[in-house]
GROMACS .gro file of N, CA and C in nm:
model
  198
    1MET      N    1  10.356   9.734  17.074
    1MET     CA    2  10.313   9.679  16.929
    1MET      C    3  10.416   9.723  16.837
    2THR      N    4  10.435   9.615  16.738
    2THR     CA    5  10.530   9.637  16.628
    2THR      C    6  10.493   9.722  16.546
    3GLU      N    7  10.572   9.761  16.440
    3GLU     CA    8  10.530   9.878  16.326
    3GLU      C    9  10.508   9.793  16.214
    4PRO      N   10  10.400   9.844  16.145
    4PRO     CA   11  10.350   9.738  16.001
    4PRO      C   12  10.505   9.742  15.919
    5MET      N   13  10.454   9.617  15.862
    5MET     CA   14  10.594   9.582  15.768
    5MET      C   15  10.566   9.660  15.628
    6ILE      N   16  10.427   9.698  15.594
    6ILE     CA   17  10.432   9.755  15.474
    6ILE      C   18  10.496   9.893  15.486
    7GLU      N   19  10.556   9.938  15.374
    7GLU     CA   20  10.591  10.077  15.366
    7GLU      C   21  10.561  10.151  15.247
    8GLN      N   22  10.578  10.266  15.214
    8GLN     CA   23  10.547  10.350  15.126
    8GLN      C   24  10.657  10.272  14.975
    9LEU      N   25  10.629  10.223  14.898
    9LEU     CA   26  10.720  10.167  14.766
    9LEU      C   27  10.707  10.241  14.680
   10LEU      N   28  10.824  10.276  14.639
   10LEU     CA   29  10.842  10.384  14.503
   10LEU      C   30  10.882  10.326  14.370
   11SER      N   31  10.845  10.327  14.281
   11SER     CA   32  10.881  10.267  14.138
   11SER      C   33  11.019  10.350  14.096
   12PRO      N   34  11.132  10.292  14.023
   12PRO     CA   35  11.263  10.328  13.963
   12PRO      C   36  11.203  10.468  13.893
   13GLY      N   37  11.105  10.474  13.826
   13GLY     CA   38  11.083  10.595  13.729
   13GLY      C   39  11.039  10.702  13.838
   14TYR      N   40  10.960  10.666  13.937
   14TYR     CA   41  10.917  10.751  14.043
   14TYR      C   42  11.028  10.818  14.071
   15LEU      N   43  11.128  10.757  14.137
   15LEU     CA   44  11.239  10.775  14.227
   15LEU      C   45  11.340  10.850  14.142
   16ALA      N   46  11.361  10.804  14.034
   16ALA     CA   47  11.446  10.868  13.908
   16ALA      C   48  11.406  11.029  13.874
   17GLU      N   49  11.283  11.046  13.841
   17GLU     CA   50  11.248  11.172  13.850
   17GLU      C   51  11.281  11.227  13.904
   18HIS      N   52  11.235  11.213  14.066
   18HIS     CA   53  11.235  11.308  14.194
   18HIS      C   54  11.390  11.335  14.216
   19LEU      N   55  11.461  11.243  14.179
   19LEU     CA   56  11.635  11.245  14.207
   19LEU      C   57  11.690  11.312  14.110
   20GLY      N   58  11.645  11.357  13.988
   20GLY     CA   59  11.696  11.399  13.880
   20GLY      C   60  11.795  11.319  13.803
   21VAL      N   61  11.756  11.187  13.832
   21VAL     CA   62  11.853  11.117  13.754
   21VAL      C   63  11.791  11.017  13.636
   22SER      N   64  11.852  10.939  13.552
   22SER     CA   65  11.762  10.849  13.449
   22SER      C   66  11.728  10.723  13.529
   23GLU      N   67  11.651  10.641  13.513
   23GLU     CA   68  11.630  10.474  13.530
   23GLU      C   69  11.745  10.424  13.523
   24GLY      N   70  11.833  10.432  13.415
   24GLY     CA   71  11.950  10.351  13.384
   24GLY      C   72  12.079  10.379  13.489
   25GLN      N   73  12.063  10.523  13.526
   25GLN     CA   74  12.161  10.534  13.623
   25GLN      C   75  12.099  10.484  13.779
   26LEU      N   76  11.985  10.445  13.786
   26LEU     CA   77  11.937  10.390  13.930
   26LEU      C   78  12.005  10.256  13.914
   27ALA      N   79  11.951  10.179  13.773
   27ALA     CA   80  12.000  10.067  13.751
   27ALA      C   81  12.159  10.033  13.785
   28GLN      N   82  12.245  10.117  13.718
   28GLN     CA   83  12.362  10.143  13.754
   28GLN      C   84  12.405  10.122  13.876
   29MET      N   85  12.345  10.211  13.952
   29MET     CA   86  12.384  10.196  14.109
   29MET      C   87  12.330  10.123  14.178
   30ARG      N   88  12.245  10.016  14.147
   30ARG     CA   89  12.210   9.903  14.196
   30ARG      C   90  12.300   9.777  14.161
   31TYR      N   91  12.365   9.787  14.029
   31TYR     CA   92  12.438   9.707  14.006
   31TYR      C   93  12.566   9.704  14.086
   32LEU      N   94  12.613   9.877  14.112
   32LEU     CA   95  12.743   9.861  14.155
   32LEU      C   96  12.716   9.840  14.292
   33GLY      N   97  12.583   9.873  14.375
   33GLY     CA   98  12.592   9.860  14.489
   33GLY      C   99  12.587   9.996  14.591
   34THR      N  100  12.592  10.096  14.522
   34THR     CA  101  12.598  10.249  14.547
   34THR      C  102  12.466  10.316  14.573
   35GLY      N  103  12.353  10.251  14.500
   35GLY     CA  104  12.234  10.366  14.552
   35GLY      C  105  12.187  10.283  14.659
   36PRO      N  106  12.062  10.350  14.698
   36PRO     CA  107  11.973  10.341  14.799
   36PRO      C  108  11.924  10.172  14.781
   37THR      N  109  11.925  10.119  14.897
   37THR     CA  110  11.851   9.977  14.965
   37THR      C  111  11.704   9.976  14.856
   38TYR      N  112  11.703   9.848  14.791
   38TYR     CA  113  11.589   9.823  14.717
   38TYR      C  114  11.527   9.662  14.735
   39VAL      N  115  11.391   9.671  14.726
   39VAL     CA  116  11.331   9.547  14.721
   39VAL      C  117  11.300   9.489  14.581
   40LYS      N  118  11.263   9.353  14.596
   40LYS     CA  119  11.233   9.306  14.455
   40LYS      C  120  11.088   9.229  14.496
   41VAL      N  121  10.974   9.297  14.426
   41VAL     CA  122  10.843   9.227  14.428
   41VAL      C  123  10.842   9.143  14.301
   42GLY      N  124  10.842   9.001  14.297
   42GLY     CA  125  10.829   8.958  14.190
   42GLY      C  126  10.947   8.990  14.124
   43THR      N  127  10.943   9.026  13.979
   43THR     CA  128  11.020   9.080  13.880
   43THR      C  129  11.078   9.249  13.902
   44ARG      N  130  10.989   9.316  13.989
   44ARG     CA  131  10.976   9.449  13.986
   44ARG      C  132  11.069   9.500  14.079
   45VAL      N  133  11.148   9.612  14.102
   45VAL     CA  134  11.233   9.673  14.171
   45VAL      C  135  11.130   9.764  14.232
   46ARG      N  136  11.123   9.795  14.364
   46ARG     CA  137  11.096   9.909  14.463
   46ARG      C  138  11.177   9.963  14.530
   47TYR      N  139  11.159  10.085  14.573
   47TYR     CA  140  11.242  10.169  14.679
   47TYR      C  141  11.151  10.199  14.808
   48ALA      N  142  11.147  10.163  14.900
   48ALA     CA  143  11.112  10.175  15.044
   48ALA      C  144  11.172  10.343  15.050
   49LEU      N  145  11.047  10.425  15.065
   49LEU     CA  146  11.062  10.580  15.117
   49LEU      C  147  11.200  10.591  15.216
   50ALA      N  148  11.164  10.525  15.320
   50ALA     CA  149  11.275  10.505  15.469
   50ALA      C  150  11.434  10.488  15.410
   51ASP      N  151  11.434  10.370  15.301
   51ASP     CA  152  11.540  10.357  15.267
   51ASP      C  153  11.610  10.460  15.198
   52VAL      N  154  11.531  10.545  15.083
   52VAL     CA  155  11.558  10.642  15.022
   52VAL      C  156  11.632  10.762  15.100
   53GLU      N  157  11.533  10.783  15.226
   53GLU     CA  158  11.574  10.901  15.295
   53GLU      C  159  11.668  10.873  15.367
   54GLU      N  160  11.727  10.746  15.425
   54GLU     CA  161  11.840  10.710  15.513
   54GLU      C  162  11.982  10.703  15.421
   55TRP      N  163  11.927  10.703  15.288
   55TRP     CA  164  12.040  10.690  15.194
   55TRP      C  165  12.092  10.863  15.136
   56LEU      N  166  11.984  10.930  15.115
   56LEU     CA  167  12.010  11.066  15.112
   56LEU      C  168  12.085  11.114  15.217
   57ARG      N  169  12.064  11.091  15.341
   57ARG     CA  170  12.071  11.161  15.486
   57ARG      C  171  12.259  11.104  15.460
   58GLY      N  172  12.267  10.985  15.430
   58GLY     CA  173  12.442  10.955  15.395
   58GLY      C  174  12.517  10.984  15.299
   59HIS      N  175  12.448  11.068  15.220
   59HIS     CA  176  12.540  11.147  15.122
   59HIS      C  177  12.538  11.288  15.123
   60ARG      N  178  12.506  11.342  15.230
   60ARG     CA  179  12.498  11.489  15.265
   60ARG      C  180  12.654  11.553  15.242
   61ARG      N  181  12.659  11.631  15.195
   61ARG     CA  182  12.809  11.711  15.182
   61ARG      C  183  12.818  11.839  15.233
   62THR      N  184  12.929  11.903  15.302
   62THR     CA  185  12.958  12.014  15.350
   62THR      C  186  13.053  12.123  15.231
   63GLN      N  187  13.147  12.028  15.154
   63GLN     CA  188  13.234  12.088  15.071
   63GLN      C  189  13.225  11.977  14.969
   64THR      N  190  13.281  12.044  14.868
   64THR     CA  191  13.296  11.958  14.703
   64THR      C  192  13.446  11.876  14.696
   65SER      N  193  13.518  11.881  14.762
   65SER     CA  194  13.648  11.786  14.763
   65SER      C  195  13.598  11.623  14.847
   66GLY      N  196  13.628  11.551  14.778
   66GLY     CA  197  13.627  11.400  14.882
   66GLY      C  198  13.513  11.331  14.885
   0.00000   0.00000   0.00000
């Protein structure tokens, strides 16, 4: 059996609040391609929770340089 296609989708406002950044910063990350993967639902931007978690795992650091 395949997994359902519908995932928990987060709004930019919700995600920005929980990441401690502004919605403008998230928009800039979308523009630059440096933020989490997102989906467009009509004209609205949404983030799948699994994509955000994957993006966060990829940004873990053990030192401040580099």
